[in-house]
Amino acid sequence: MAEPMKIRAQLQGDVVDVKVLMNHPMETGQRKDPQTNQTVPAHFIQTVTATLNGRQVLAAQWSQAVSKNPFLGFKVKGGKAGDKLVISWADNKGDKNTTEATVSG
Amino acid sequence: MSLTRREFLQILAAAAAAGLPLTDKHALAAKPEAGFYDLTRFGNLRLLHFTDCHAQLLPVYFREPSVNIGVGGAVGRPPHLVGEALLKAFRIRSGSPEAHAFTYLNFEKAARTYGKVGGFAHLATLVKQLRAGHPGTLLLDGGDTWQGSATSLWTKGQDMVEACKLLGVEAMTAHWEFTYGGEWVKQVVDTDLKGKVDFLAQNVKTTDFGDPVFAPYVLRELNGVPVAIIGQAFPYTPIANPRYMVPDWSFGIQDDNLQKIVNEVRAKGAQVVVLLSHNGMDVDLKLATRVTGIDAILGGHTHDGVPQPTLVKNAGGQTLVTNAGSNGKFLAVLDLEVRAGKLAGYRYRLLPVFSNLLAPDPAMADLIRKVRAPFEDRLNEKLAVTEGLLYRRGNFNGTFDQLILDAMLEVKGAQIAFSPGFRWGTTLLPGEAITMERLMDQTAITYPYSTLNELTGTQIKDILEDVGDNLFNPDPYLQQGGDMVRVGGLTYTCSPFETIGRRISNMRLDGKPIDPDRKYKVAGWAPVAEGASGEPIWEVVARYLRDRKVITPRKLNLPRLNGMRDNPGMA
Amino acid sequence: MNELRRALLKGGTAAGTVAVAIAAGLMRPSQVLAAEWNKAAFDAKSVSDALKGIGAASPADSKDILIKAPDIAENGAVVPVEVTSRIAGTQTIAIIAEKNPQPLAASFDLSNGAEGYVHVRLKMGQSSNVKVVVNAGGKHYTAAKEVKVTIGGCGG
């Protein structure tokens, strides 16, 4: 199980500004390990979902072109301090991660 | 042999009395002002600005470029004017002290007449004099202050930090400072500079959540007028210099964030908004068309000694854009008249700091003596004597760079040599000794490794194309502000007005065309990749100089240029 | 959860499965699963195939899509791309790095108050246009911004 995501969810007016940092190698499947000279198999996050107070606000699909340790930013209108945000990802090997955060005012 | 201050003033006075320019014999003409630095007071606030001094604490010679090509909309416009074209555009009289300061014309002779320029002890005297002449004064440092000399490298910029504090710098921004490492800069800002010098950079953010790393601006009240100074660090620091030096920070031009900051300081009551910028002049000229509400951009990075500001119109009014030269050679004075909460008028002077005209400030002279004392023996080691003029500035090559290339080719046993197109580095007159200090003026960086690689003809072309696009892309936001990589061994043709991939042609080695697939031995230095190593470049060049003892005038290896006829950026 | 999703996506009885799952306490009522990864679109080797893959073969140019990305990338492996769509009813934002081996980099479905805004960081092997495609009410719109990837060094 990967490390929890770092999530910052801040209310600006009535918009929740969300920033997420995930821990993932995001291997493209094209890189060669410099020591073994073997191609490192593709390993990357494919789907990400976000819910605010249980309602889905974002569903993303990613390719291996998203950078290592991915960053995701989005904004949701109509939020308030204390709202519960849940972010989940799943990668091409079936690994998953879910992290919760609370919207700060 | 340069003139003493008294002799200098006597010549000025004699010329003024005669009402005639002096003959070329003296390379000196009439300057019918009694006191070169006596500025009449104007307006209610005064901004003093120096930039890119590159840690030159003592007076030096510095030759302005004879090649500074503008492309796209920049053809024939400041800062892309050299020599006679510059004199004509700014109505500077040939043979005057200003003509010497702003151009390369008749350099050796004029330099021997007027003597050295800059030096912090002389600058300190001038700053004091200009502060005394105005009740509301602020001293701003545009950055590239902690790097460029032996003592700055050996003290990690600490000599310059102390000198700037003594000089009374009130705010600064940065570029080469970051090559001591982000953590080091942060530590200096949080300790040495705290409460004394505001280190400003609106465009430096953390790479995690994009939080500001430094204060974006400072609000000061000058003579009753609220003034905002916003800082803009060099946007391409992690590209032009090693990324690993600042791994956790992101830079960029960030003009939308800048607009937000301008709006914020205006909302807080700032009546004058100034951007202290290390963008480079072409970038600043474009930025001034896009961001509104800035009264003046006091610029640096491109080392352009531009006598007067360029006035740029934009949707919100107009913005003055300046660039204040390098190596301690100039001090800019921007006097502003603010009436009814708005800027109503300005006067600008870019004053050459003629060391012989300014008595050294004793306290600063004492500090400089102290910081140099532990290093004097190393600094003064005489490596060789030069028979020709040695300088760096110019789009394609300089004689000191040629010397570095020649040394690399020989010492490294390379077929081709590359030397980066840095714009700092002082000038030596024929007959002067090349000391370790003068060599370090050209090479003092924290990643000085010399390298020898096997590169294919295709890779060599890709490098030249890449650097050429950083210099000649018609969009200033895609320019990084350095000069073309200097090339030894290889000859080529360059077409600045072409696009990337099409600028470089006719590459030859010993007259034979370069084979795209063949490998060549290429020497270089200052690699930006992490983990690079190699003998410091100054050791390589020092060995060559000690062997030679006498350095004959260098023959510049210059590319053949296409499409440059009549470009006022070329002499 | 994967099995549940497969059941959801495959079955003609999907609605019934959801109801069962909710009843069994496996899902809260409003929880929704990610859409199946669009393999055809992400494997596409050309921009046009990628566009077809996301059902946006010929999007219309729009000035209401703002793309903030560096003019010169600080690091080709980490290129921040910030997209703001001012098009009313923006439902999906897709980002394409035109010269990447597989151009489609990411796609975002926005709902329940999510604004037309996303910010990601992408890998780009060479200078390229970053193309954004927005789906609003079944219509597709596009805009592009060039990002230069350079060798670096030699500045200042």
mmCIF file of C-alpha atoms in Angstrom, chain C residues 15-150:
data_model
loop_
_atom_site.group_PDB
_atom_site.id
_atom_site.type_symbol
_atom_site.label_atom_id
_atom_site.label_comp_id
_atom_site.label_asym_id
_atom_site.label_seq_id
_atom_site.Cartn_x
_atom_site.Cartn_y
_atom_site.Cartn_z
ATOM 1 C CA ALA C 15 -28.724 -1.043 -11.826
ATOM 2 C CA GLY C 16 -29.748 -4.041 -9.856
ATOM 3 C CA THR C 17 -26.156 -4.727 -8.831
ATOM 4 C CA VAL C 18 -25.781 -1.222 -7.521
ATOM 5 C CA ALA C 19 -28.923 -1.568 -5.514
ATOM 6 C CA VAL C 20 -27.641 -4.796 -4.050
ATOM 7 C CA ALA C 21 -24.278 -3.272 -3.274
ATOM 8 C CA ILE C 22 -25.883 -0.344 -1.513
ATOM 9 C CA ALA C 23 -28.153 -2.615 0.408
ATOM 10 C CA ALA C 24 -25.182 -4.720 1.434
ATOM 11 C CA GLY C 25 -23.423 -1.619 2.758
ATOM 12 C CA LEU C 26 -20.619 -1.921 0.215
ATOM 13 C CA MET C 27 -21.337 1.482 -1.234
ATOM 14 C CA ARG C 28 -22.760 4.648 0.079
ATOM 15 C CA PRO C 29 -25.578 5.839 -2.146
ATOM 16 C CA SER C 30 -23.773 8.765 -3.721
ATOM 17 C CA GLN C 31 -20.440 7.077 -4.231
ATOM 18 C CA VAL C 32 -19.627 6.648 -7.887
ATOM 19 C CA LEU C 33 -16.872 4.702 -9.497
ATOM 20 C CA ALA C 34 -14.307 5.860 -11.984
ATOM 21 C CA ALA C 35 -15.119 5.303 -15.613
ATOM 22 C CA GLU C 36 -13.335 2.396 -17.255
ATOM 23 C CA TRP C 37 -9.867 3.423 -18.507
ATOM 24 C CA ASN C 38 -10.218 4.335 -22.165
ATOM 25 C CA LYS C 39 -7.552 2.014 -23.539
ATOM 26 C CA ALA C 40 -8.182 2.764 -27.197
ATOM 27 C CA ALA C 41 -7.758 6.495 -26.717
ATOM 28 C CA PHE C 42 -4.682 6.220 -24.461
ATOM 29 C CA ASP C 43 -2.957 3.713 -26.753
ATOM 30 C CA ALA C 44 -3.532 5.889 -29.829
ATOM 31 C CA LYS C 45 -0.259 6.890 -31.493
ATOM 32 C CA SER C 46 -1.541 9.982 -33.290
ATOM 33 C CA VAL C 47 -3.433 13.073 -32.221
ATOM 34 C CA SER C 48 -6.267 12.315 -34.623
ATOM 35 C CA ASP C 49 -6.679 8.765 -33.306
ATOM 36 C CA ALA C 50 -6.601 10.073 -29.746
ATOM 37 C CA LEU C 51 -9.318 12.586 -30.618
ATOM 38 C CA LYS C 52 -11.422 9.844 -32.193
ATOM 39 C CA GLY C 53 -10.842 7.741 -29.110
ATOM 40 C CA ILE C 54 -12.406 10.364 -26.887
ATOM 41 C CA GLY C 55 -15.229 10.962 -29.358
ATOM 42 C CA ALA C 56 -14.016 14.417 -30.373
ATOM 43 C CA ALA C 57 -12.823 13.961 -33.941
ATOM 44 C CA SER C 58 -13.121 17.595 -34.996
ATOM 45 C CA PRO C 59 -13.410 19.998 -32.081
ATOM 46 C CA ALA C 60 -13.999 23.715 -32.719
ATOM 47 C CA ASP C 61 -11.331 26.268 -31.745
ATOM 48 C CA SER C 62 -12.246 28.234 -28.655
ATOM 49 C CA LYS C 63 -10.816 31.316 -26.976
ATOM 50 C CA ASP C 64 -12.616 30.369 -23.772
ATOM 51 C CA ILE C 65 -10.132 27.656 -22.953
ATOM 52 C CA LEU C 66 -7.139 29.119 -21.140
ATOM 53 C CA ILE C 67 -4.014 27.004 -20.905
ATOM 54 C CA LYS C 68 -1.343 27.996 -18.476
ATOM 55 C CA ALA C 69 1.898 26.120 -19.086
ATOM 56 C CA PRO C 70 5.496 27.304 -19.110
ATOM 57 C CA ASP C 71 6.864 28.790 -22.339
ATOM 58 C CA ILE C 72 10.030 26.833 -21.616
ATOM 59 C CA ALA C 73 9.724 23.750 -19.423
ATOM 60 C CA GLU C 74 11.981 23.771 -16.358
ATOM 61 C CA ASN C 75 12.063 19.997 -16.599
ATOM 62 C CA GLY C 76 10.544 17.999 -19.448
ATOM 63 C CA ALA C 77 9.584 15.313 -16.935
ATOM 64 C CA VAL C 78 7.458 17.745 -14.927
ATOM 65 C CA VAL C 79 5.561 20.240 -17.060
ATOM 66 C CA PRO C 80 2.731 21.936 -15.163
ATOM 67 C CA VAL C 81 -0.421 22.359 -17.245
ATOM 68 C CA GLU C 82 -3.279 24.381 -15.790
ATOM 69 C CA VAL C 83 -6.505 24.500 -17.776
ATOM 70 C CA THR C 84 -9.419 26.841 -17.217
ATOM 71 C CA SER C 85 -12.511 26.412 -19.361
ATOM 72 C CA ARG C 86 -14.913 29.332 -19.380
ATOM 73 C CA ILE C 87 -17.320 27.381 -21.554
ATOM 74 C CA ALA C 88 -20.641 26.986 -19.775
ATOM 75 C CA GLY C 89 -21.488 23.407 -18.931
ATOM 76 C CA THR C 90 -17.950 22.081 -19.201
ATOM 77 C CA GLN C 91 -18.176 18.349 -18.465
ATOM 78 C CA THR C 92 -14.874 16.923 -19.620
ATOM 79 C CA ILE C 93 -11.360 18.311 -20.065
ATOM 80 C CA ALA C 94 -8.843 16.204 -21.996
ATOM 81 C CA ILE C 95 -5.145 17.081 -22.324
ATOM 82 C CA ILE C 96 -3.015 15.954 -25.256
ATOM 83 C CA ALA C 97 0.761 16.351 -25.540
ATOM 84 C CA GLU C 98 0.925 16.285 -29.322
ATOM 85 C CA LYS C 99 4.439 14.894 -29.770
ATOM 86 C CA ASN C 100 4.362 12.273 -27.029
ATOM 87 C CA PRO C 101 4.439 8.648 -28.277
ATOM 88 C CA GLN C 102 0.890 8.275 -26.956
ATOM 89 C CA PRO C 103 -0.471 11.812 -27.203
ATOM 90 C CA LEU C 104 -3.494 11.574 -24.883
ATOM 91 C CA ALA C 105 -2.163 12.315 -21.400
ATOM 92 C CA ALA C 106 -5.223 12.785 -19.220
ATOM 93 C CA SER C 107 -8.960 13.222 -19.239
ATOM 94 C CA PHE C 108 -11.154 14.612 -16.446
ATOM 95 C CA ASP C 109 -14.917 14.273 -15.968
ATOM 96 C CA LEU C 110 -16.238 17.101 -13.842
ATOM 97 C CA SER C 111 -19.551 17.034 -11.990
ATOM 98 C CA ASN C 112 -21.523 18.271 -8.975
ATOM 99 C CA GLY C 113 -20.080 21.766 -8.808
ATOM 100 C CA ALA C 114 -16.546 21.038 -10.025
ATOM 101 C CA GLU C 115 -15.446 24.081 -11.983
ATOM 102 C CA GLY C 116 -14.014 23.943 -15.483
ATOM 103 C CA TYR C 117 -10.508 23.812 -14.106
ATOM 104 C CA VAL C 118 -7.790 21.188 -13.739
ATOM 105 C CA HIS C 119 -4.071 21.355 -12.962
ATOM 106 C CA VAL C 120 -1.685 18.471 -13.665
ATOM 107 C CA ARG C 121 2.000 17.910 -14.421
ATOM 108 C CA LEU C 122 3.040 16.006 -17.515
ATOM 109 C CA LYS C 123 6.102 14.405 -19.080
ATOM 110 C CA MET C 124 7.113 15.801 -22.444
ATOM 111 C CA GLY C 125 10.073 14.404 -24.357
ATOM 112 C CA GLN C 126 10.371 17.318 -26.762
ATOM 113 C CA SER C 127 8.979 20.746 -27.602
ATOM 114 C CA SER C 128 5.321 20.304 -28.438
ATOM 115 C CA ASN C 129 1.862 21.772 -28.459
ATOM 116 C CA VAL C 130 -0.274 20.970 -25.466
ATOM 117 C CA LYS C 131 -3.788 20.585 -26.821
ATOM 118 C CA VAL C 132 -6.864 20.746 -24.653
ATOM 119 C CA VAL C 133 -10.266 19.413 -25.665
ATOM 120 C CA VAL C 134 -13.376 20.405 -23.719
ATOM 121 C CA ASN C 135 -16.709 18.631 -23.918
ATOM 122 C CA ALA C 136 -19.638 20.853 -23.002
ATOM 123 C CA GLY C 137 -23.148 19.606 -23.672
ATOM 124 C CA GLY C 138 -21.880 17.056 -26.169
ATOM 125 C CA LYS C 139 -20.015 19.659 -28.223
ATOM 126 C CA HIS C 140 -16.232 19.675 -28.376
ATOM 127 C CA TYR C 141 -13.960 22.692 -28.213
ATOM 128 C CA THR C 142 -10.180 22.995 -28.362
ATOM 129 C CA ALA C 143 -7.208 25.273 -27.749
ATOM 130 C CA ALA C 144 -3.434 24.731 -27.711
ATOM 131 C CA LYS C 145 -0.280 26.175 -26.181
ATOM 132 C CA GLU C 146 3.292 25.454 -27.191
ATOM 133 C CA VAL C 147 5.778 24.325 -24.573
ATOM 134 C CA LYS C 148 9.463 24.349 -25.406
ATOM 135 C CA VAL C 149 11.674 21.623 -23.982
ATOM 136 C CA THR C 150 15.336 22.653 -24.102
#
